[in-house]
Amino acid sequence: MGSRRSPFDPVAHGLDKDFQLTNYTFTDPRGVGWKVPQKDLLKLLDEFKDDGGKSAEEMMLQRTEFGIGSDCSVKPLPHGGLCLVETTDFFYPLVDDPYVMGQIACANVLSDIYAMGVLECDNMLMLLGVPQRFSDKEREIIIPLMMRGFRDMANMAGTKVRGGQTVLNPWCTIGGTATSVCPGTSIVCPDNALVGDVLVLTKPLGTQIAITARQWLSIPEKKKKLNALITAEDVERAYQEAVYNMCKLNKISASLMATYNAHGATDITGFGILGHAENLAKCQKEEVSFAIHNLPVIARMQHIAKGYSEFKLLQGYSPETSGGLLIAFPREQAASYCKEMDRLGASAWIIGIVEKGNRTARVIDKPRVIEVNTNIT
Ligand code: MG
């Protein structure tokens, strides 16, 4: 259970009352967000085709290693049956509390190695972009708070930040790398889903809707339409729920994957649940497809999504930050996994099925929305 966090007070830190970390986020004037669209990205990644002209997907089908398009790169090392598992990620501020932003960024970096069932991170590096527009005072106050949040989350995960890079930048960015050297046998390969498996999700969807809605509360012309759909109190509760979930490590969710014989997993981030389900489906060995029937969503966010079609929540494309794991399990073991997660005070929902198909994923027409609002007291 989480408790409600009081908002970051810049004045208490000796800064101007109007200081907002989210003012240093890059916003695309066309309103398409800051991710390179998935289809454009895949085209760019052709540059990494190997010498034989094999695409990343073809390389993956050889099953010797995982790389582009997977959550992590996995490289078998020439010695002792060990593998090098590495990932990197960074993004712009989406909350105003610098300490919490650091925590979210770190949990988000680690999430990719957890998606492969790798629980021990041997090293982390931190990548930081410090806004040129920060005054000396803002830099001295805000940046250490972000670094502390990142460091504390790394420590909570049982690892440590041992280096990185800091540069000046027009916007604020924070992220890093996570590296693990582990036996190949401890990796849960993502590509073993079978017809009859079911899909489990471990965090609710709707994080970015909650964050956006809360920002709209302070913009009069946005607030009016929003308040016709949802109360300010519900927006605040959803925001707290989103922050709680974004700060939560996927480590416990990952630690039980092998126990319950997981057949593959990925973590849900910027491409939305369906975007990531499509990626996971694409890499499967068997001719399977994923059908998503249920969408666990932070309470009331579905009402906002219905009022603003651009969120694409019920279509499965609403971006998430530091989202949960999407895991394929044999049916009986999925139920046991969810029960065990519940016992540990963590959440997990069965959201779909693995059926015969051509390695695609879909959200069914009129999916059932599960309203989630349990973690904030
Ligand atoms: Mg990922």
GROMACS .gro file of C-alpha atoms and ligand atoms in nm:
model
  378
    1MET     CA    1   0.000   0.000   0.000
    2GLY     CA    2   0.121   0.351  -0.073
    3SER     CA    3   0.036   0.668   0.104
    4ARG     CA    4  -0.062   0.993  -0.055
    5ARG     CA    5   0.243   1.210  -0.125
    6SER     CA    6   0.218   1.580  -0.062
    7PRO     CA    7   0.307   1.783  -0.370
    8PHE     CA    8   0.664   1.910  -0.418
    9ASP     CA    9   0.685   2.262  -0.274
   10PRO     CA   10   0.950   2.468  -0.458
   11VAL     CA   11   0.929   2.750  -0.200
   12ALA     CA   12   1.025   2.513   0.081
   13HIS     CA   13   1.343   2.446  -0.118
   14GLY     CA   14   1.416   2.816  -0.166
   15LEU     CA   15   1.296   2.823  -0.529
   16ASP     CA   16   1.040   3.043  -0.705
   17LYS     CA   17   0.682   2.937  -0.630
   18ASP     CA   18   0.617   2.888  -1.003
   19PHE     CA   19   0.903   2.644  -1.056
   20GLN     CA   20   0.776   2.327  -1.222
   21LEU     CA   21   1.004   2.046  -1.333
   22THR     CA   22   0.753   1.945  -1.601
   23ASN     CA   23   0.810   2.281  -1.771
   24TYR     CA   24   1.143   2.133  -1.883
   25THR     CA   25   0.983   1.846  -2.074
   26PHE     CA   26   1.007   1.840  -2.450
   27THR     CA   27   0.660   1.876  -2.598
   28ASP     CA   28   0.625   1.815  -2.965
   29PRO     CA   29   0.437   2.104  -3.129
   30ARG     CA   30   0.246   1.850  -3.341
   31GLY     CA   31   0.130   1.683  -3.020
   32VAL     CA   32   0.255   1.338  -3.115
   33GLY     CA   33   0.460   1.294  -2.799
   34TRP     CA   34   0.829   1.225  -2.779
   35LYS     CA   35   0.859   0.863  -2.885
   36VAL     CA   36   0.975   0.794  -3.237
   37PRO     CA   37   0.668   0.613  -3.379
   38GLN     CA   38   0.716   0.237  -3.366
   39LYS     CA   39   0.701   0.178  -3.742
   40ASP     CA   40   0.954   0.456  -3.812
   41LEU     CA   41   1.182   0.320  -3.541
   42LEU     CA   42   1.180  -0.033  -3.688
   43LYS     CA   43   1.285   0.113  -4.022
   44LEU     CA   44   1.574   0.303  -3.864
   45LEU     CA   45   1.686  -0.011  -3.684
   46ASP     CA   46   1.755  -0.175  -4.020
   47GLU     CA   47   2.091   0.001  -3.985
   48PHE     CA   48   2.182  -0.266  -3.730
   49LYS     CA   49   2.127  -0.556  -3.966
   50ASP     CA   50   2.421  -0.794  -3.933
   51ASP     CA   51   2.674  -0.855  -4.213
   52GLY     CA   52   2.463  -1.129  -4.365
   53GLY     CA   53   2.178  -0.879  -4.404
   54LYS     CA   54   1.968  -1.048  -4.136
   55SER     CA   55   1.714  -0.826  -3.963
   56ALA     CA   56   1.692  -0.805  -3.586
   57GLU     CA   57   1.387  -1.031  -3.599
   58GLU     CA   58   1.572  -1.291  -3.806
   59MET     CA   59   1.862  -1.279  -3.560
   60MET     CA   60   1.618  -1.343  -3.280
   61LEU     CA   61   1.472  -1.639  -3.463
   62GLN     CA   62   1.818  -1.799  -3.448
   63ARG     CA   63   1.767  -1.805  -3.068
   64THR     CA   64   2.133  -1.755  -2.989
   65GLU     CA   65   2.089  -1.406  -2.861
   66PHE     CA   66   1.835  -1.131  -2.814
   67GLY     CA   67   1.889  -0.778  -2.930
   68ILE     CA   68   1.711  -0.498  -3.111
   69GLY     CA   69   1.339  -0.513  -3.046
   70SER     CA   70   1.376  -0.710  -2.721
   71ASP     CA   71   1.355  -0.553  -2.378
   72CYS     CA   72   1.726  -0.622  -2.323
   73SER     CA   73   2.023  -0.727  -2.525
   74VAL     CA   74   2.133  -1.075  -2.419
   75LYS     CA   75   2.481  -1.181  -2.528
   76PRO     CA   76   2.620  -1.521  -2.430
   77LEU     CA   77   2.976  -1.465  -2.303
   78PRO     CA   78   3.255  -1.694  -2.418
   79HIS     CA   79   3.324  -1.809  -2.062
   80GLY     CA   80   3.139  -2.027  -1.818
   81GLY     CA   81   2.787  -2.024  -1.960
   82LEU     CA   82   2.725  -1.667  -1.849
   83CYS     CA   83   2.527  -1.405  -2.038
   84LEU     CA   84   2.563  -1.028  -2.051
   85VAL     CA   85   2.219  -0.867  -2.014
   86GLU     CA   86   2.198  -0.493  -2.080
   87THR     CA   87   1.935  -0.226  -2.127
   88THR     CA   88   1.910   0.153  -2.139
   89ASP     CA   89   1.630   0.408  -2.128
   90PHE     CA   90   1.579   0.775  -2.055
   91PHE     CA   91   1.298   1.027  -2.081
   92TYR     CA   92   1.168   1.371  -1.988
   93PRO     CA   93   1.012   1.472  -1.654
   94LEU     CA   94   0.647   1.380  -1.617
   95VAL     CA   95   0.606   1.467  -1.249
   96ASP     CA   96   0.711   1.785  -1.067
   97ASP     CA   97   0.873   1.618  -0.768
   98PRO     CA   98   1.240   1.574  -0.866
   99TYR     CA   99   1.303   1.295  -0.612
  100VAL     CA  100   1.004   1.096  -0.739
  101MET     CA  101   1.113   1.160  -1.097
  102GLY     CA  102   1.450   1.003  -1.014
  103GLN     CA  103   1.277   0.702  -0.861
  104ILE     CA  104   1.050   0.653  -1.163
  105ALA     CA  105   1.340   0.683  -1.408
  106CYS     CA  106   1.538   0.416  -1.222
  107ALA     CA  107   1.243   0.175  -1.184
  108ASN     CA  108   1.178   0.220  -1.556
  109VAL     CA  109   1.537   0.133  -1.654
  110LEU     CA  110   1.541  -0.180  -1.437
  111SER     CA  111   1.203  -0.292  -1.568
  112ASP     CA  112   1.353  -0.422  -1.893
  113ILE     CA  113   1.586  -0.668  -1.720
  114TYR     CA  114   1.304  -0.784  -1.492
  115ALA     CA  115   1.098  -0.856  -1.804
  116MET     CA  116   1.360  -1.120  -1.892
  117GLY     CA  117   1.333  -1.273  -1.544
  118VAL     CA  118   1.676  -1.133  -1.447
  119LEU     CA  119   1.654  -1.028  -1.083
  120GLU     CA  120   2.011  -0.925  -1.000
  121CYS     CA  121   2.137  -0.607  -1.160
  122ASP     CA  122   2.516  -0.593  -1.125
  123ASN     CA  123   2.566  -0.231  -1.223
  124MET     CA  124   2.379   0.085  -1.315
  125LEU     CA  125   2.489   0.404  -1.490
  126MET     CA  126   2.288   0.724  -1.478
  127LEU     CA  127   2.235   0.955  -1.778
  128LEU     CA  128   2.130   1.307  -1.697
  129GLY     CA  129   2.045   1.608  -1.912
  130VAL     CA  130   2.052   1.930  -1.710
  131PRO     CA  131   1.839   2.211  -1.861
  132GLN     CA  132   2.047   2.509  -1.977
  133ARG     CA  133   1.761   2.733  -1.862
  134PHE     CA  134   1.798   2.622  -1.497
  135SER     CA  135   1.938   2.897  -1.275
  136ASP     CA  136   2.242   2.800  -1.067
  137LYS     CA  137   2.012   2.766  -0.767
  138GLU     CA  138   1.761   2.547  -0.950
  139ARG     CA  139   2.042   2.322  -1.070
  140GLU     CA  140   2.189   2.297  -0.718
  141ILE     CA  141   1.853   2.206  -0.563
  142ILE     CA  142   1.673   2.001  -0.826
  143ILE     CA  143   1.947   1.785  -0.977
  144PRO     CA  144   2.070   1.633  -0.647
  145LEU     CA  145   1.709   1.546  -0.557
  146MET     CA  146   1.664   1.365  -0.887
  147MET     CA  147   1.995   1.185  -0.838
  148ARG     CA  148   1.897   1.082  -0.486
  149GLY     CA  149   1.565   0.941  -0.606
  150PHE     CA  150   1.745   0.743  -0.875
  151ARG     CA  151   2.014   0.622  -0.632
  152ASP     CA  152   1.767   0.522  -0.360
  153MET     CA  153   1.558   0.320  -0.606
  154ALA     CA  154   1.873   0.146  -0.734
  155ASN     CA  155   1.965   0.059  -0.376
  156MET     CA  156   1.613  -0.068  -0.312
  157ALA     CA  157   1.658  -0.297  -0.612
  158GLY     CA  158   1.981  -0.429  -0.455
  159THR     CA  159   2.213  -0.260  -0.701
  160LYS     CA  160   2.424   0.054  -0.719
  161VAL     CA  161   2.493   0.344  -0.958
  162ARG     CA  162   2.864   0.342  -1.039
  163GLY     CA  163   2.891   0.601  -1.313
  164GLY     CA  164   2.716   0.780  -1.594
  165GLN     CA  165   2.717   1.103  -1.787
  166THR     CA  166   2.575   1.449  -1.724
  167VAL     CA  167   2.538   1.710  -2.000
  168LEU     CA  168   2.364   2.042  -2.051
  169ASN     CA  169   2.056   2.016  -2.266
  170PRO     CA  170   1.759   2.228  -2.378
  171TRP     CA  171   1.531   1.991  -2.182
  172CYS     CA  172   1.563   1.786  -1.869
  173THR     CA  173   1.626   1.415  -1.928
  174ILE     CA  174   1.693   1.133  -1.684
  175GLY     CA  175   1.759   0.763  -1.727
  176GLY     CA  176   2.045   0.521  -1.741
  177THR     CA  177   2.164   0.171  -1.807
  178ALA     CA  178   2.128  -0.156  -1.618
  179THR     CA  179   2.368  -0.446  -1.664
  180SER     CA  180   2.365  -0.800  -1.535
  181VAL     CA  181   2.600  -1.092  -1.584
  182CYS     CA  182   2.402  -1.407  -1.512
  183PRO     CA  183   2.375  -1.773  -1.605
  184GLY     CA  184   2.183  -1.819  -1.929
  185THR     CA  185   1.955  -2.059  -1.742
  186SER     CA  186   1.826  -1.780  -1.517
  187ILE     CA  187   1.684  -1.586  -1.814
  188VAL     CA  188   1.315  -1.629  -1.890
  189CYS     CA  189   1.324  -1.630  -2.271
  190PRO     CA  190   1.038  -1.422  -2.410
  191ASP     CA  191   0.956  -1.649  -2.703
  192ASN     CA  192   0.796  -1.968  -2.563
  193ALA     CA  193   0.424  -1.883  -2.553
  194LEU     CA  194   0.194  -2.174  -2.642
  195VAL     CA  195  -0.165  -2.200  -2.762
  196GLY     CA  196  -0.379  -2.223  -2.447
  197ASP     CA  197  -0.152  -1.999  -2.236
  198VAL     CA  198  -0.305  -1.696  -2.073
  199LEU     CA  199  -0.169  -1.342  -2.044
  200VAL     CA  200  -0.118  -1.169  -1.710
  201LEU     CA  201  -0.059  -0.798  -1.643
  202THR     CA  202   0.093  -0.671  -1.317
  203LYS     CA  203   0.019  -0.297  -1.307
  204PRO     CA  204  -0.291  -0.103  -1.413
  205LEU     CA  205  -0.295   0.101  -1.734
  206GLY     CA  206  -0.369   0.472  -1.765
  207THR     CA  207  -0.058   0.626  -1.604
  208GLN     CA  208  -0.006   0.889  -1.872
  209ILE     CA  209  -0.375   0.979  -1.883
  210ALA     CA  210  -0.369   1.040  -1.508
  211ILE     CA  211  -0.059   1.259  -1.541
  212THR     CA  212  -0.200   1.457  -1.833
  213ALA     CA  213  -0.536   1.504  -1.661
  214ARG     CA  214  -0.369   1.643  -1.351
  215GLN     CA  215  -0.176   1.894  -1.562
  216TRP     CA  216  -0.502   1.998  -1.732
  217LEU     CA  217  -0.652   2.089  -1.393
  218SER     CA  218  -0.430   2.397  -1.394
  219ILE     CA  219  -0.523   2.504  -1.750
  220PRO     CA  220  -0.867   2.674  -1.735
  221GLU     CA  221  -0.978   2.590  -2.092
  222LYS     CA  222  -0.881   2.223  -2.047
  223LYS     CA  223  -1.023   2.199  -1.696
  224LYS     CA  224  -1.378   2.280  -1.799
  225LYS     CA  225  -1.422   1.988  -2.036
  226LEU     CA  226  -1.230   1.756  -1.803
  227ASN     CA  227  -1.454   1.839  -1.506
  228ALA     CA  228  -1.757   1.737  -1.707
  229LEU     CA  229  -1.606   1.384  -1.714
  230ILE     CA  230  -1.439   1.351  -1.375
  231THR     CA  231  -1.400   1.539  -1.046
  232ALA     CA  232  -1.074   1.705  -0.947
  233GLU     CA  233  -1.060   1.472  -0.646
  234ASP     CA  234  -1.077   1.165  -0.871
  235VAL     CA  235  -0.803   1.308  -1.095
  236GLU     CA  236  -0.583   1.360  -0.789
  237ARG     CA  237  -0.648   1.005  -0.666
  238ALA     CA  238  -0.567   0.863  -1.011
  239TYR     CA  239  -0.248   1.067  -1.025
  240GLN     CA  240  -0.138   0.932  -0.686
  241GLU     CA  241  -0.218   0.579  -0.804
  242ALA     CA  242  -0.013   0.636  -1.121
  243VAL     CA  243   0.285   0.769  -0.924
  244TYR     CA  244   0.265   0.475  -0.682
  245ASN     CA  245   0.273   0.230  -0.971
  246MET     CA  246   0.546   0.405  -1.172
  247CYS     CA  247   0.774   0.401  -0.865
  248LYS     CA  248   0.708   0.032  -0.801
  249LEU     CA  249   0.983  -0.205  -0.913
  250ASN     CA  250   0.879  -0.500  -1.127
  251LYS     CA  251   1.117  -0.718  -0.926
  252ILE     CA  252   0.859  -0.915  -0.725
  253SER     CA  253   0.649  -0.971  -1.039
  254ALA     CA  254   0.963  -1.097  -1.214
  255SER     CA  255   1.083  -1.311  -0.924
  256LEU     CA  256   0.781  -1.541  -0.952
  257MET     CA  257   0.792  -1.585  -1.330
  258ALA     CA  258   1.022  -1.888  -1.329
  259THR     CA  259   0.840  -2.047  -1.032
  260TYR     CA  260   0.515  -2.051  -1.230
  261ASN     CA  261   0.679  -2.152  -1.557
  262ALA     CA  262   0.639  -1.826  -1.749
  263HIS     CA  263   0.664  -1.869  -2.126
  264GLY     CA  264   0.773  -1.512  -2.196
  265ALA     CA  265   0.721  -1.154  -2.087
  266THR     CA  266   0.771  -0.789  -2.171
  267ASP     CA  267   0.720  -0.464  -1.984
  268ILE     CA  268   0.458  -0.208  -2.080
  269THR     CA  269   0.592   0.138  -2.158
  270GLY     CA  270   0.565   0.398  -2.435
  271PHE     CA  271   0.393   0.193  -2.706
  272GLY     CA  272   0.098   0.099  -2.482
  273ILE     CA  273  -0.014  -0.250  -2.390
  274LEU     CA  274  -0.097  -0.349  -2.746
  275GLY     CA  275   0.223  -0.208  -2.894
  276HIS     CA  276   0.428  -0.416  -2.653
  277ALA     CA  277   0.203  -0.722  -2.691
  278GLU     CA  278   0.260  -0.698  -3.068
  279ASN     CA  279   0.637  -0.691  -3.013
  280LEU     CA  280   0.619  -0.994  -2.786
  281ALA     CA  281   0.394  -1.183  -3.029
  282LYS     CA  282   0.629  -1.111  -3.319
  283CYS     CA  283   0.922  -1.291  -3.154
  284GLN     CA  284   0.733  -1.614  -3.068
  285LYS     CA  285   0.868  -1.952  -3.182
  286GLU     CA  286   0.523  -2.106  -3.219
  287GLU     CA  287   0.252  -1.980  -3.453
  288VAL     CA  288   0.054  -1.798  -3.187
  289SER     CA  289  -0.131  -1.469  -3.143
  290PHE     CA  290  -0.238  -1.275  -2.836
  291ALA     CA  291  -0.597  -1.168  -2.770
  292ILE     CA  292  -0.647  -0.916  -2.490
  293HIS     CA  293  -0.997  -0.929  -2.334
  294ASN     CA  294  -0.960  -0.731  -2.010
  295LEU     CA  295  -0.795  -0.395  -1.944
  296PRO     CA  296  -0.711  -0.319  -1.580
  297VAL     CA  297  -0.720   0.062  -1.572
  298ILE     CA  298  -0.661   0.317  -1.296
  299ALA     CA  299  -1.007   0.411  -1.166
  300ARG     CA  300  -1.204   0.665  -1.376
  301MET     CA  301  -0.937   0.695  -1.646
  302GLN     CA  302  -1.167   0.513  -1.885
  303HIS     CA  303  -1.412   0.806  -1.856
  304ILE     CA  304  -1.141   1.048  -1.965
  305ALA     CA  305  -1.038   0.816  -2.248
  306LYS     CA  306  -1.399   0.806  -2.369
  307GLY     CA  307  -1.412   1.189  -2.371
  308TYR     CA  308  -1.077   1.224  -2.549
  309SER     CA  309  -1.036   0.963  -2.821
  310GLU     CA  310  -0.674   1.066  -2.879
  311PHE     CA  311  -0.570   0.867  -2.571
  312LYS     CA  312  -0.654   0.535  -2.748
  313LEU     CA  313  -0.676   0.359  -2.411
  314LEU     CA  314  -0.940   0.103  -2.504
  315GLN     CA  315  -0.759   0.039  -2.832
  316GLY     CA  316  -0.449  -0.056  -2.626
  317TYR     CA  317  -0.220   0.221  -2.747
  318SER     CA  318  -0.220   0.464  -2.454
  319PRO     CA  319   0.148   0.507  -2.359
  320GLU     CA  320   0.254   0.400  -2.012
  321THR     CA  321   0.558   0.491  -1.808
  322SER     CA  322   0.729   0.230  -1.589
  323GLY     CA  323   0.431   0.001  -1.652
  324GLY     CA  324   0.381  -0.358  -1.540
  325LEU     CA  325   0.493  -0.687  -1.688
  326LEU     CA  326   0.283  -0.866  -1.950
  327ILE     CA  327   0.353  -1.236  -1.898
  328ALA     CA  328   0.239  -1.554  -2.078
  329PHE     CA  329   0.179  -1.847  -1.840
  330PRO     CA  330   0.024  -2.191  -1.871
  331ARG     CA  331  -0.338  -2.145  -1.764
  332GLU     CA  332  -0.336  -2.313  -1.419
  333GLN     CA  333  -0.006  -2.156  -1.325
  334ALA     CA  334  -0.134  -1.809  -1.417
  335ALA     CA  335  -0.405  -1.843  -1.154
  336SER     CA  336  -0.149  -1.954  -0.893
  337TYR     CA  337   0.080  -1.666  -0.989
  338CYS     CA  338  -0.200  -1.411  -0.943
  339LYS     CA  339  -0.293  -1.567  -0.608
  340GLU     CA  340   0.068  -1.551  -0.489
  341MET     CA  341   0.105  -1.191  -0.607
  342ASP     CA  342  -0.211  -1.104  -0.417
  343ARG     CA  343  -0.070  -1.270  -0.104
  344LEU     CA  344   0.241  -1.053  -0.137
  345GLY     CA  345   0.031  -0.736  -0.162
  346ALA     CA  346   0.110  -0.698  -0.533
  347SER     CA  347  -0.143  -0.699  -0.813
  348ALA     CA  348  -0.186  -0.921  -1.120
  349TRP     CA  349  -0.477  -0.975  -1.353
  350ILE     CA  350  -0.545  -1.233  -1.621
  351ILE     CA  351  -0.613  -1.017  -1.924
  352GLY     CA  352  -0.607  -1.238  -2.231
  353ILE     CA  353  -0.529  -1.561  -2.407
  354VAL     CA  354  -0.273  -1.707  -2.643
  355GLU     CA  355  -0.439  -1.859  -2.948
  356LYS     CA  356  -0.327  -2.007  -3.277
  357GLY     CA  357  -0.222  -1.729  -3.512
  358ASN     CA  358   0.042  -1.549  -3.711
  359ARG     CA  359   0.234  -1.377  -3.431
  360THR     CA  360   0.011  -1.073  -3.396
  361ALA     CA  361  -0.179  -0.920  -3.104
  362ARG     CA  362  -0.517  -0.755  -3.070
  363VAL     CA  363  -0.751  -0.604  -2.813
  364ILE     CA  364  -1.097  -0.752  -2.865
  365ASP     CA  365  -1.389  -0.530  -2.960
  366LYS     CA  366  -1.538  -0.388  -2.635
  367PRO     CA  367  -1.282  -0.518  -2.386
  368ARG     CA  368  -1.387  -0.542  -2.022
  369VAL     CA  369  -1.238  -0.260  -1.816
  370ILE     CA  370  -1.130  -0.353  -1.462
  371GLU     CA  371  -1.132  -0.039  -1.246
  372VAL     CA  372  -0.825  -0.032  -1.022
  373ASN     CA  373  -0.804   0.188  -0.718
  374THR     CA  374  -0.661   0.007  -0.425
  375ASN     CA  375  -0.314   0.124  -0.341
  376ILE     CA  376  -0.347   0.473  -0.205
  377THR     CA  377  -0.463   0.535   0.149
  378MG      MG  378   1.072  -0.289  -2.243
   0.00000   0.00000   0.00000
